[in-house]
XYZ file of C-alpha atoms in Angstrom:
319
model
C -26.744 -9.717 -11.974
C -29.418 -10.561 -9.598
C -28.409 -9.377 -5.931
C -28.615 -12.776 -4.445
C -25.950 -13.869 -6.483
C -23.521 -11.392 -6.031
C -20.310 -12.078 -3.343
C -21.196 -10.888 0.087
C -18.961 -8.066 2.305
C -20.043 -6.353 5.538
C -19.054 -2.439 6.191
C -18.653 -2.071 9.630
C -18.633 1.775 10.255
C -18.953 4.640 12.695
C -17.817 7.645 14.551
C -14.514 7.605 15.978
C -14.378 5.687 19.800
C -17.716 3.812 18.566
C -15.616 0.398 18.944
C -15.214 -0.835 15.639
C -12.022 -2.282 16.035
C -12.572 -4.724 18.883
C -15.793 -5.486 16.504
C -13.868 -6.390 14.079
C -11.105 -8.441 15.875
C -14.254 -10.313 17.675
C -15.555 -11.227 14.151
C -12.158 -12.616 13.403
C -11.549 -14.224 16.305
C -14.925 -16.372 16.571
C -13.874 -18.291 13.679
C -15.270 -16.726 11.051
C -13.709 -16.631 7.666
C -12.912 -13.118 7.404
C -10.446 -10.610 6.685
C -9.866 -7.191 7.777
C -9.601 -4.378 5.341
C -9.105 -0.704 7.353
C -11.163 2.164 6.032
C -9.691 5.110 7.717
C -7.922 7.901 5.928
C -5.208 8.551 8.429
C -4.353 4.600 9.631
C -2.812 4.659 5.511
C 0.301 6.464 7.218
C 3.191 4.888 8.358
C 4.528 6.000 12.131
C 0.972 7.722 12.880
C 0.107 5.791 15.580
C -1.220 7.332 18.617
C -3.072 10.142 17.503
C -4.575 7.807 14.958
C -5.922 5.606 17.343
C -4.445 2.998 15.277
C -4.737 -0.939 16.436
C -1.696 -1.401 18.752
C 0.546 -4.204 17.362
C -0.514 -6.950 19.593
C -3.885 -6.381 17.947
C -2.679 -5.766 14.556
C -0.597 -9.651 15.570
C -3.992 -11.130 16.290
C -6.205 -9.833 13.298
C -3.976 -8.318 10.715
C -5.881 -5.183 8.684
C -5.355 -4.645 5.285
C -4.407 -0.670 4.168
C -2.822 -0.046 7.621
C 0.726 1.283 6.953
C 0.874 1.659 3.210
C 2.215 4.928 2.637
C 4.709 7.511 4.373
C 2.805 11.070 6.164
C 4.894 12.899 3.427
C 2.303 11.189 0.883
C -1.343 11.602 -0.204
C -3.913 8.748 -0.677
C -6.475 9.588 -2.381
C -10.020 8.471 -2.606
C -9.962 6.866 -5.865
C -6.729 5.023 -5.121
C -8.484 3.282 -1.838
C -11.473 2.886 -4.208
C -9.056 0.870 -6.255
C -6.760 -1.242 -3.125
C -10.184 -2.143 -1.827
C -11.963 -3.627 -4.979
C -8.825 -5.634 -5.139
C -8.108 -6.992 -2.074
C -12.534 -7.483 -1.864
C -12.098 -9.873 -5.098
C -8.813 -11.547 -3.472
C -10.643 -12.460 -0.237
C -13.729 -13.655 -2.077
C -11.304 -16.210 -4.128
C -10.094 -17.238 -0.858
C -13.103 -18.111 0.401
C -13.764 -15.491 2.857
C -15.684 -12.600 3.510
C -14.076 -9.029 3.283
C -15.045 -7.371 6.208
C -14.655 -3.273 5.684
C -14.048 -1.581 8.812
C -13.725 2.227 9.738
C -14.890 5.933 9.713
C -13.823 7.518 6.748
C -17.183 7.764 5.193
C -16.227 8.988 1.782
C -14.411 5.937 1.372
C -17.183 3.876 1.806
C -19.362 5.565 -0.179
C -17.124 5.996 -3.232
C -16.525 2.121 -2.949
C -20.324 1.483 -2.932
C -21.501 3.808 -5.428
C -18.580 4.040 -7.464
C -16.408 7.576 -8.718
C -18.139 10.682 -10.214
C -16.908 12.512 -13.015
C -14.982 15.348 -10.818
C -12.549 17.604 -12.173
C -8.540 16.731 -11.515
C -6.820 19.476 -9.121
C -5.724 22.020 -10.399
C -2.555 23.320 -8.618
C -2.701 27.069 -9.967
C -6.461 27.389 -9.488
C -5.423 25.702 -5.375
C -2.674 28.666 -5.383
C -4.992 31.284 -6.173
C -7.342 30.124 -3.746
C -4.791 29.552 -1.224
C -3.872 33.173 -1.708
C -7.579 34.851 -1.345
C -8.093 32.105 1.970
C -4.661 34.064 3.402
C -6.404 37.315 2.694
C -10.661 37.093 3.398
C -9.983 33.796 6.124
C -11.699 30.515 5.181
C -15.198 31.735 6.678
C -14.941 33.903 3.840
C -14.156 31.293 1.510
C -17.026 29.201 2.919
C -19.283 31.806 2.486
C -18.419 32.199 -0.986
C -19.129 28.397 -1.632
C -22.569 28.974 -0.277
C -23.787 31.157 -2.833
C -22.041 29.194 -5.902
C -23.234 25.591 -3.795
C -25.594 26.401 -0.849
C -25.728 22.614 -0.637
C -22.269 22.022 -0.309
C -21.687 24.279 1.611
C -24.189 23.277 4.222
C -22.502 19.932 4.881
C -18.907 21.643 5.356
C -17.795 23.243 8.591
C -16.322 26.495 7.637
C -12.573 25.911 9.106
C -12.578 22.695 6.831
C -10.584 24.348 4.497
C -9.239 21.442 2.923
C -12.981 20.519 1.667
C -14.148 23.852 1.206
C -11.336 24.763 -1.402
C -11.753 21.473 -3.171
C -15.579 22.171 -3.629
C -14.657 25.741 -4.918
C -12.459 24.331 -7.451
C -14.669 22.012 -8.540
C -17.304 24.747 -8.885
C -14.744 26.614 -11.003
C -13.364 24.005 -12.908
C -16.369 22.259 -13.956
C -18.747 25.720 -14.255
C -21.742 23.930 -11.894
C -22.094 22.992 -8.163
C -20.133 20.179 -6.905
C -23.335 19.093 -5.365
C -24.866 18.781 -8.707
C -22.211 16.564 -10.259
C -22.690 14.450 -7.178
C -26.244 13.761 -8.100
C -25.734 12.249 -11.302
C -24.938 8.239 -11.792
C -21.299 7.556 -10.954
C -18.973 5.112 -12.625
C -18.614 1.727 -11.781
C -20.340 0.959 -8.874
C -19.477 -2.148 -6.448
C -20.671 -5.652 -7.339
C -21.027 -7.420 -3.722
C -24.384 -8.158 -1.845
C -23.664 -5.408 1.231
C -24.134 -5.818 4.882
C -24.094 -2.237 5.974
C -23.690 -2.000 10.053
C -23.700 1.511 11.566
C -22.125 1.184 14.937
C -24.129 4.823 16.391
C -24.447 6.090 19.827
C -27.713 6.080 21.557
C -26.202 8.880 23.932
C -24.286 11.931 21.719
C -22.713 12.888 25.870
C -21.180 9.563 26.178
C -19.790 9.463 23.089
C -18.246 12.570 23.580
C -16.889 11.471 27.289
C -15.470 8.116 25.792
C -13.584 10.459 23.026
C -11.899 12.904 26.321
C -11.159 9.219 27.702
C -9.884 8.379 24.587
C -8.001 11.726 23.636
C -6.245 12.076 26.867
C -4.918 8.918 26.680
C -3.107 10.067 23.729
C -1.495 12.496 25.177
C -0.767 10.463 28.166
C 0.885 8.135 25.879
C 2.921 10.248 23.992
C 1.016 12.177 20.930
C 3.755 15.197 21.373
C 6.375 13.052 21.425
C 5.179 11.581 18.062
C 4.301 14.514 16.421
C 7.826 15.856 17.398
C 9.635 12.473 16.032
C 7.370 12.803 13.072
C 8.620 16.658 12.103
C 12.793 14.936 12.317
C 12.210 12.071 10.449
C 10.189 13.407 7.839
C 9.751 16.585 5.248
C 6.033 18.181 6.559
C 4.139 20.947 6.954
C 0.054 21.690 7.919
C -0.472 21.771 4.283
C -0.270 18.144 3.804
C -3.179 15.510 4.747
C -1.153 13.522 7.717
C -0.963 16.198 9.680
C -4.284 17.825 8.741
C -5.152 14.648 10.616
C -7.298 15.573 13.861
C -4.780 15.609 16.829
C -1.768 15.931 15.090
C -2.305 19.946 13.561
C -3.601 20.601 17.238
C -0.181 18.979 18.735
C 2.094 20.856 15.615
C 0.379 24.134 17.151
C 1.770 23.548 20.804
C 4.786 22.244 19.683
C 5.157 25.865 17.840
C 4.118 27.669 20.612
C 0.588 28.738 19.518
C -1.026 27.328 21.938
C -0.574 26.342 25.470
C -1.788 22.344 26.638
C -5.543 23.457 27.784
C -5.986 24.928 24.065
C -4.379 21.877 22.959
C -6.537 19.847 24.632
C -9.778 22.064 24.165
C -9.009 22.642 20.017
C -8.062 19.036 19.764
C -11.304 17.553 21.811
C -13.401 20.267 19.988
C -12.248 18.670 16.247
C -12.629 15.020 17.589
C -16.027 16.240 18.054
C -16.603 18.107 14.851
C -15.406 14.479 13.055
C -17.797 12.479 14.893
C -20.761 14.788 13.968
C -19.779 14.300 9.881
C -19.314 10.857 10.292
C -22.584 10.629 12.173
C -24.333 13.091 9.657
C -22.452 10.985 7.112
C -24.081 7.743 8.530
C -27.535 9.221 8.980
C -27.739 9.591 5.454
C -26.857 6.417 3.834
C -29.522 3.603 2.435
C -30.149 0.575 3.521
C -27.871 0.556 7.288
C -28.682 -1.197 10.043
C -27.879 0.739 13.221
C -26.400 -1.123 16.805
C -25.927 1.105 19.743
C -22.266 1.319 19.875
C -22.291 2.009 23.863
C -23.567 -1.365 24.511
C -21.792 -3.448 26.686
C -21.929 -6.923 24.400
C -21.787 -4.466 21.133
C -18.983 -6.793 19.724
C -21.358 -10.149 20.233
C -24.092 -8.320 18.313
C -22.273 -7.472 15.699
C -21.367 -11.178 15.117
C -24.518 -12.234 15.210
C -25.620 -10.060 12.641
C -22.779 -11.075 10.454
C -23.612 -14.590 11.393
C -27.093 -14.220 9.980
C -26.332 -12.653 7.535
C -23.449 -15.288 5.830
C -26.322 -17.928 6.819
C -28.399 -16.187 4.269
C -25.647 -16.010 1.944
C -25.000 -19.713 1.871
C -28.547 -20.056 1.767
C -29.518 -17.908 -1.296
């Protein structure tokens, strides 16, 4: 199908405190025909709201979001189910006569919606147990190091504490006998069929990023992240195993709340991840075709983005 005939949809993404969301509310509130769908690994979980920086529920009144709230912190969400939610809700908007706007940080999710899903193997929960059991022994450095001589190029896109990424690429390696990195470069399945506005909301000053996210993570725990964490723990079945609270903030908070750490390494761990995410998502950024970068730290960065969307449906209507 020729591209100028395909249904148009805008990804609006970045590193966390790059303003996305009052983007995206200012797109909705100009009058635009548009509707919100979140694209953000942890906003999926119900009662995760501070240290997910999730849109308070004034905002959430004014300009609803899509996949906000869908399943409880005991629960997984993987990529191929948002891969699926989003294709849907995508075809829904575009029979309503509006423009699905796809807004967030959780990079994977983007690009498995663009490109579609490779053929990866299924988990495997003895091979996870047996490499849960060597990480308790040799440390996840270890186990990182080991990656990098089965998939140096893997591995050199993976922090080594990001042991949740760093087992799944060993499986992978095991399960399938080849690199995970390999399998990633051949065709994947399906991939989406929507004429893409691709706006990378990036910092033109790394430092002042990183002072809006000690802004932005000390007013979590000014308004409450312990308090959360510790309602979350009663009202729920968890543990550090499970993706909510492998969630950047919360594992950091779970560690105080045990005793493990006092509030400076709280505070230090916690800013020191925030970080970390903000380089992959940057890195992740960096490395995708056809974006079109705004300086996130300007002062009328949600009126650019509009006009850029404006332009954009104008040459939509107009192709």
């Amino acid at each position: 199908m020729p591209l100028t005939t395909l249904p148009p949809a805008l990804f609006l993404m970045g590193p966390t405190a790059s303003g996305k969301t009052a983007s995206a509310i200012h797109l909705l509130e100009s009058g635009l025909p548009v509707e919100l769908i979140s694209v953000d690994s942890a906003l999926v979980f119900k009662d995760m709201d501070i240290g997910t920086a999730k849109p308070t529920a004034a905002e959430l009144a004014r300009a609803p979001h899509h996949l906000i709230d869908i399943i409880s912190p005991e629960e997984a969400y993987s990529t191929a189910q948002f891969r699926d939610d989003a294709r849907k809700l995508m075809d829904d908007i575009i029979a309503r006569g509006k423009l699905p706007v796809l807004v967030g940080g959780t990079m994977l999710y983007f690009n498995t919606l663009q490109h579609g899903i490779h053929d990866l193997p299924q988990a495997d929960p003895a091979l996870r147990e047996q490499l849960h059991a060597e990480a308790a022994l040799i440390g996840w450095p270890a186990m990182h190091a080991k990656l990098a001589v089965l998939d140096p190029a893997t591995a050199a896109r993976l922090e080594p504490g990001d042991s949740q990424r760093v087992e799944r690429a060993l499986e992978i390696c095991t399960l399938a006998g080849k690199p995970m990195s390999e399998l990633l470069a051949e065709p994947a399945q399906d991939a989406l069929p929507y004429r893409l506005l691709k706006l990378a909301l990036l910092p033109s000053d790394r430092a002042a990023l990183h002072a809006r996210i000690a802004l932005r993570f000390d007013a979590m725990l000014a308004g409450g992240l312990l308090d959360e964490v510790e309602s979350l723990r009663r009202r729920y079945q968890l543990s550090l195993d499970l993706p909510s609270m492998r969630c950047v903030g919360y594992r950091q908070a779970w560690e105080y709340l045990d005793g493990q750490i006092d509030m400076r390494g709280l505070r230090d761990k916690g800013l020191a991840a925030t970080r970390q995410l903000a380089k992959r998502q940057l890195t992740w950024l960096r490395g995708m075709d056809d974006v079109e970068s705004l300086d996130c730290l300007g002062s009328d960065l949600p009126e650019q983005v509009l006009q850029r969307v404006q332009a954009f449906l104008d040459t939509s209507h107009g192709a």
